Tab-separated table of C-alpha atoms in Angstrom:
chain	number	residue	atom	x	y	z
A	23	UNK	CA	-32.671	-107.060	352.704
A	24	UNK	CA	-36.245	-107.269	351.807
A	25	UNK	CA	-37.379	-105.184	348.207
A	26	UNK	CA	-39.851	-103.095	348.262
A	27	UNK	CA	-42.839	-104.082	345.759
A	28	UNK	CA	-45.463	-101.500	344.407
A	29	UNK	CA	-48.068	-103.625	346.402
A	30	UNK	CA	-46.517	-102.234	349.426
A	31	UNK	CA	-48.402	-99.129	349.201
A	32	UNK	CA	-51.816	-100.913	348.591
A	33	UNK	CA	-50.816	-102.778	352.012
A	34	UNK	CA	-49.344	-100.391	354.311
A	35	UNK	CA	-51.176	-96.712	353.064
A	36	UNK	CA	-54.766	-96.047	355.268
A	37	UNK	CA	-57.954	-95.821	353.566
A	38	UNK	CA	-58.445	-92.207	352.110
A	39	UNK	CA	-60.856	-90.886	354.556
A	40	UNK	CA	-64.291	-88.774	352.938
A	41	UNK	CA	-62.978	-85.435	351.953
A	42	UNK	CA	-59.301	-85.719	351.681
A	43	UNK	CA	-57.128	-84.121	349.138
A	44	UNK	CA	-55.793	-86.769	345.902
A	45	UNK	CA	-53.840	-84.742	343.557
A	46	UNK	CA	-54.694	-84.053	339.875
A	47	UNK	CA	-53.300	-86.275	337.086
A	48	UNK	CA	-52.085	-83.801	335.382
A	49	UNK	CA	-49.957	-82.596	338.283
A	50	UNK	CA	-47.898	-85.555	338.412
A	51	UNK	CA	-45.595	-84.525	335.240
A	52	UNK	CA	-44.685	-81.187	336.834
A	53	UNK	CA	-43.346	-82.843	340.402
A	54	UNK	CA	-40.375	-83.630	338.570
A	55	UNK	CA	-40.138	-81.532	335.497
A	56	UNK	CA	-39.977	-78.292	337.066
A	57	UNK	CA	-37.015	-78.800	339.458
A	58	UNK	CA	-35.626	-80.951	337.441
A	59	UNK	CA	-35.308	-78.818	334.377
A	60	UNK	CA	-33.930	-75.924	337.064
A	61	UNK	CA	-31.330	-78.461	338.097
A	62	UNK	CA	-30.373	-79.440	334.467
A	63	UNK	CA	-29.485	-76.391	332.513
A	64	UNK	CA	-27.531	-74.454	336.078
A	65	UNK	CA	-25.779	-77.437	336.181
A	66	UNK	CA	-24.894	-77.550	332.545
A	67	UNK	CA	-24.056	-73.896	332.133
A	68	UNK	CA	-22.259	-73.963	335.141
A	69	UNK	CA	-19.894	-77.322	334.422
A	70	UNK	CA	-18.969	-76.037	330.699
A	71	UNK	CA	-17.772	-73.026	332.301
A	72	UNK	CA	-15.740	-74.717	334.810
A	73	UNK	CA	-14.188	-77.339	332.347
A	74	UNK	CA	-13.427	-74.655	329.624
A	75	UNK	CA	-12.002	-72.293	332.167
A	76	UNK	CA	-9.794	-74.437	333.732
A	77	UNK	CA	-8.659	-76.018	330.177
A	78	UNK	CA	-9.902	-79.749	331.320
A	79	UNK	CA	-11.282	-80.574	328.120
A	80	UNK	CA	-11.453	-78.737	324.931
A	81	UNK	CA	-13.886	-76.591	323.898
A	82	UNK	CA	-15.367	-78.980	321.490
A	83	UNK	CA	-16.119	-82.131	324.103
A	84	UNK	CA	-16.648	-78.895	327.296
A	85	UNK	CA	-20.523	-79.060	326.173
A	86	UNK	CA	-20.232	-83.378	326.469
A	87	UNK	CA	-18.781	-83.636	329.309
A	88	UNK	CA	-20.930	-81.005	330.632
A	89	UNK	CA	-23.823	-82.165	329.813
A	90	UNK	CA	-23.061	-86.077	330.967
A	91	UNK	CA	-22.115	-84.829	334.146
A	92	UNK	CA	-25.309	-82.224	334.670
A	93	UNK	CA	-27.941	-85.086	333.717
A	94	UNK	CA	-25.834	-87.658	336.172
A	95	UNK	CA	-26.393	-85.705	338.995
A	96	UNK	CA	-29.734	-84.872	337.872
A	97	UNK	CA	-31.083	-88.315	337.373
A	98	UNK	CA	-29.388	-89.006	340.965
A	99	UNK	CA	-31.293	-85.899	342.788
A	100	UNK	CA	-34.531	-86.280	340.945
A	101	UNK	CA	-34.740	-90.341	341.109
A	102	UNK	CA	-37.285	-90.542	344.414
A	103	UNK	CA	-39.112	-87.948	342.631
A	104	UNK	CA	-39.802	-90.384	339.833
A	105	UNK	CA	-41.147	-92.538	342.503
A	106	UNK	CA	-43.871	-90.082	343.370
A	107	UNK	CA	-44.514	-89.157	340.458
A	108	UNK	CA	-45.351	-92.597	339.345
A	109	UNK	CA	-47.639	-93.035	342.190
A	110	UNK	CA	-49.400	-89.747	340.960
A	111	UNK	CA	-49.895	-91.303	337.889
A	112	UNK	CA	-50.649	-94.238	338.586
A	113	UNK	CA	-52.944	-95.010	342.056
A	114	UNK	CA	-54.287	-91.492	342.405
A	115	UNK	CA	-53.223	-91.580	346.194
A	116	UNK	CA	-54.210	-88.781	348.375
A	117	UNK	CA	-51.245	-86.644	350.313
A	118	UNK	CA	-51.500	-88.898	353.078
A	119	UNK	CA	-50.782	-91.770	351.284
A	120	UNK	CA	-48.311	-90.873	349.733
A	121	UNK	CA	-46.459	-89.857	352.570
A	122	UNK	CA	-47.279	-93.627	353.830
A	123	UNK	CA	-45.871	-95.022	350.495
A	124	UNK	CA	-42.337	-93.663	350.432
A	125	UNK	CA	-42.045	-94.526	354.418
A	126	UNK	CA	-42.931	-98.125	353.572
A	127	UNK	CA	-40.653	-98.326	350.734
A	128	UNK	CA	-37.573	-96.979	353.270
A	129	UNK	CA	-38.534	-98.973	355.565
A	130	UNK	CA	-38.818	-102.685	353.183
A	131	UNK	CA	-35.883	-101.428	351.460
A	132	UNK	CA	-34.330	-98.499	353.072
A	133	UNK	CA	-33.082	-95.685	351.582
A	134	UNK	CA	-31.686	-97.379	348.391
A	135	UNK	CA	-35.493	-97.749	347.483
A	136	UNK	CA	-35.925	-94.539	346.714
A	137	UNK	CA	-33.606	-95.104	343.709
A	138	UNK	CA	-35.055	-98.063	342.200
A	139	UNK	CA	-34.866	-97.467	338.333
A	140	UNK	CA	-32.146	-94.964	338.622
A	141	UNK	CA	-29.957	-97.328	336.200
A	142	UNK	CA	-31.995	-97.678	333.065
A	143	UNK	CA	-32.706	-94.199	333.772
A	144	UNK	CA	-28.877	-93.359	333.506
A	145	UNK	CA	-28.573	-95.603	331.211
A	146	UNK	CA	-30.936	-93.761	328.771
A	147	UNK	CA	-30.754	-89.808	329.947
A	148	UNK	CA	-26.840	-89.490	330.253
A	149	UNK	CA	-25.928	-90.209	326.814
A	150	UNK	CA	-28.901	-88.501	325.826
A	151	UNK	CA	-27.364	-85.473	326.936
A	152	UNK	CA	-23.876	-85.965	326.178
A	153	UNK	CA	-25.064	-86.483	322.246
A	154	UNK	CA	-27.743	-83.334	322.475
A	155	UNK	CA	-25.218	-80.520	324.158
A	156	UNK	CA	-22.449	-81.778	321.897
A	157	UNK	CA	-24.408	-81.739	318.962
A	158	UNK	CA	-26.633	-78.500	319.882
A	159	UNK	CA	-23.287	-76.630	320.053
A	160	UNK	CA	-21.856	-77.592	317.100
A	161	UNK	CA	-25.287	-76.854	314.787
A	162	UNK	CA	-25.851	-73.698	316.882
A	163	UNK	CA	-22.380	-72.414	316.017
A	164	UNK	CA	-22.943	-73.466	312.204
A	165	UNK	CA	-25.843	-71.631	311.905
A	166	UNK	CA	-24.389	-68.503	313.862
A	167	UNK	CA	-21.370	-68.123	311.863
A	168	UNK	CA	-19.367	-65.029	313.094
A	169	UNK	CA	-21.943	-63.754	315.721
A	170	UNK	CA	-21.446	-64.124	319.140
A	171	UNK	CA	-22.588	-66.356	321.009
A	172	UNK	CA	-24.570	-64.447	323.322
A	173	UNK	CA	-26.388	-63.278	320.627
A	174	UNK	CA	-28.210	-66.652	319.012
A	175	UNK	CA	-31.187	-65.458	318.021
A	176	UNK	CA	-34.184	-68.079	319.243
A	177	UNK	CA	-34.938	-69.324	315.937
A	178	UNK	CA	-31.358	-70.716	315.488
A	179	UNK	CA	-31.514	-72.091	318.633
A	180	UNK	CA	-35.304	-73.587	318.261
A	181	UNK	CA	-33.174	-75.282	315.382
A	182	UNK	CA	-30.412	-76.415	316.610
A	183	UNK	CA	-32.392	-78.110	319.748
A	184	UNK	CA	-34.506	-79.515	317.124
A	185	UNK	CA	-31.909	-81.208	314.918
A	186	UNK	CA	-29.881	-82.177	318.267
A	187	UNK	CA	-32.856	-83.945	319.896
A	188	UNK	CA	-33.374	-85.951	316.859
A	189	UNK	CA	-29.998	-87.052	316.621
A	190	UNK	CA	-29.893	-87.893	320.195
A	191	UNK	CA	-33.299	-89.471	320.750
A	192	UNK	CA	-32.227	-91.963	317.228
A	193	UNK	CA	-29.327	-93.158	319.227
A	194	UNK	CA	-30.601	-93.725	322.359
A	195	UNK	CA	-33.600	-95.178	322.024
A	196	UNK	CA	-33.059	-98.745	322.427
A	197	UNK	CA	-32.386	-97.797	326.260
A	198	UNK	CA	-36.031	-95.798	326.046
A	199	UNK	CA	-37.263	-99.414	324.816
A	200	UNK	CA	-36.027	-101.110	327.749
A	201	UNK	CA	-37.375	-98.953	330.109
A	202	UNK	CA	-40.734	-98.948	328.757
A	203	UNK	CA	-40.791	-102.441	329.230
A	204	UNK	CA	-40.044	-102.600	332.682
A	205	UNK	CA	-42.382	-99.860	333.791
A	206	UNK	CA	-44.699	-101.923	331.346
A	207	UNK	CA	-44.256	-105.448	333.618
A	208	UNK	CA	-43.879	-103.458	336.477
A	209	UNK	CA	-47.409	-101.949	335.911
A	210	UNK	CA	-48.899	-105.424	334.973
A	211	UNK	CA	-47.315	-106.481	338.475
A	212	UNK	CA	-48.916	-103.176	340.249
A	213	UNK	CA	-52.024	-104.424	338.823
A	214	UNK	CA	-52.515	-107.919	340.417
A	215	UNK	CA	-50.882	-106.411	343.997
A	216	UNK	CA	-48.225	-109.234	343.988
A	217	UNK	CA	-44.134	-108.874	344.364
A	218	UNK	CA	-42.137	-108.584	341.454
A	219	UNK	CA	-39.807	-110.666	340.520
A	220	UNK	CA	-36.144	-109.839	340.341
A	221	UNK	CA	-35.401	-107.085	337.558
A	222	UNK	CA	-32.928	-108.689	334.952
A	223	UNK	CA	-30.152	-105.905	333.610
A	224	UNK	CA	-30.544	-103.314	330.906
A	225	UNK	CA	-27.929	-105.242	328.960
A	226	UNK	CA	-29.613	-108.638	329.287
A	227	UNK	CA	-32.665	-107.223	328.503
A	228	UNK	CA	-31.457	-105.445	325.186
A	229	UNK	CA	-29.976	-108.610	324.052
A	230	UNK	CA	-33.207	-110.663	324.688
A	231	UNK	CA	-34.738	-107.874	322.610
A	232	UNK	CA	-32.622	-108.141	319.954
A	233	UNK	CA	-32.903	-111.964	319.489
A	234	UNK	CA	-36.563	-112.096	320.037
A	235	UNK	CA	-37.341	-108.894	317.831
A	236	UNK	CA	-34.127	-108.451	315.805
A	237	UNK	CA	-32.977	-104.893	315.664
A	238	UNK	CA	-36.525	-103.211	314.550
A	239	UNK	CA	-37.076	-104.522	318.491
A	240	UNK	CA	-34.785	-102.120	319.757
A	241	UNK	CA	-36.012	-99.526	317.726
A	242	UNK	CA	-39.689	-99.647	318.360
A	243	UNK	CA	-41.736	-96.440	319.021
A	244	UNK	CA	-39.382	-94.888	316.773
A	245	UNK	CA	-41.368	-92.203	315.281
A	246	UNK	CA	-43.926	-91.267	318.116
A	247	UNK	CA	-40.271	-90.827	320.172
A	248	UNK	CA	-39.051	-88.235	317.070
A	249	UNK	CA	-41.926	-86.870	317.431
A	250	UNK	CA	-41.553	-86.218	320.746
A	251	UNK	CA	-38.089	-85.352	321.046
A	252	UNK	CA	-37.821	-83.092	318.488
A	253	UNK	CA	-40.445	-79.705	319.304
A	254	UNK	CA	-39.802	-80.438	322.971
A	255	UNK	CA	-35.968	-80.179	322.696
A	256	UNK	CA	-36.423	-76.985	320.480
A	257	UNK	CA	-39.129	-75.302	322.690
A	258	UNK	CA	-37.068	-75.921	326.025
A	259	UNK	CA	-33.417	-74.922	325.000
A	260	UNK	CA	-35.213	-71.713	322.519
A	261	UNK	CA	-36.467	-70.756	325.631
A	262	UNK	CA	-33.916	-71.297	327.974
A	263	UNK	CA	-31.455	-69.714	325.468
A	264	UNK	CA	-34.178	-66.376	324.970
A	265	UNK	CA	-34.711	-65.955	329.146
A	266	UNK	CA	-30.691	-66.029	329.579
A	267	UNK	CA	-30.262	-63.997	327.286
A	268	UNK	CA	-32.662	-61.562	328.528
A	269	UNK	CA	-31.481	-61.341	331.632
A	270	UNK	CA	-27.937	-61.159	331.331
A	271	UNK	CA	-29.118	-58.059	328.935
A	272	UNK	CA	-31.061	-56.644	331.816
A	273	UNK	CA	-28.087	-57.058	334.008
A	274	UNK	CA	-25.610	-55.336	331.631
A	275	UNK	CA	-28.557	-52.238	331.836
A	276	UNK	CA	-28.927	-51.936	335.519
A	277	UNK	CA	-26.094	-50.094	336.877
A	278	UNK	CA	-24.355	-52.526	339.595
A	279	UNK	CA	-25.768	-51.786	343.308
A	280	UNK	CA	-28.810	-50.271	342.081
């Protein structure tokens, strides 16, 4: 089967004719945030419900297993995504060509090609989650004490996302490392239009890492990724947590039917 290379695009996608439509930079982030992030935390809340109320895991590992499972399926719904949004990002094709760019790659690759990178990806964003949920729950209900849970207030919460998505990002970061580096050769390949060679494996690459860099390699970026990781993981879960809250207030107001 013949791989599809990011020169394909260059090749196959027509010239953008005078007039036509390229979208903004800045709306490439949001083509997979947004239904991603929708996908994530349903998922999540919905999983820990299931595994608690049906007594497959304890309460304690409910949240880790939840979470695994939510950003699994998430990474696997979302992946072609990624592939647009890269092409956002990167060759600031038009509507049109983008069109022409994911019907090239199906048709080099097939529909596997829509997928390429989903490994690292997994590799990186599942135990990412599995460490934050666990984590968030356990901090959250330390700093609640005795109130309910439907009743964190959003600071605690802003907290507890805070401290989780440190924890989490720490640990998993040597995966973030080797996926920079591939979209990093896979950009220099982009760049001079050629095909790329075959991808070696996440675990190959962390162990060429490690002997070429020693273990600061695998740790590199550390503090712009804190930095990072930390407000964003607060500000998304403090909200999430203050908008379910509100609504499942608003529901317990409105009188059922009306």
């Amino acid at each position: 089967m013949a791989s599809w290379s990011p020169s394909t695009c260059a090749r196959t996608a027509p010239a953008v004719p005078p007039g036509s439509r390229t979208p903004p930079a800045s709306l490439a982030p949001w083509v997979m945030t947004v239904p991603a992030t929708a996908i994530y935390f349903t998922a999540y809340d919905q999983l820990k419900t299931f595994l608690r109320g049906r007594a497959l895991t304890s309460d304690l590992y409910a949240p880790m297993a939840a979470g695994a499972l939510a950003r699994l399926g998430t990474v696997t719904v979302i992946s072609p995504l990624e592939l647009v949004r890269t092409k956002l990002q990167a060759q600031h094709v038009s509507y049109r060509e983008l069109g022409s760019c994911v019907r090239a790659a199906m048709a080099q690759g097939g529909w596997r090609s829509l997928w390429l990178g989903w490994g690292p990806t997994a590799l990186r964003d599942v135990p990412f989650s599995a460490l934050y949920w666990f984590n968030y729950e356990l901090v959250k209900s330390w700093l609640s004490g005795l109130r309910p849970t439907d009743q964190t207030s959003v600071g605690i919460s802003f907290v507890a996302g805070g401290i989780s998505g440190t924890v989490a990002a720490i640990l998993t970061l040597p995966f973030d490392v080797v996926k920079t580096q591939r979209q990093v050769a896979l950009g220099a390949v982009e760049a001079v239009r050629v095909t790329p060679p075959r991808a070696d494996s996440t675990w190959l690459l962390l162990r060429r890492i490690q002997a070429e860099s020693g273990t600061r390699g695998l740790f590199a970026g550390f503090l712009p990724r804190i930095i990072k990781a930390a407000p964003s993981c607060a500000i998304m879960i403090s909200t999430y947590e203050f908008g379910k809250s509100f609504f499942q207030r608003l529901n317990r107001e409105q009188p059922l039917g009306s």
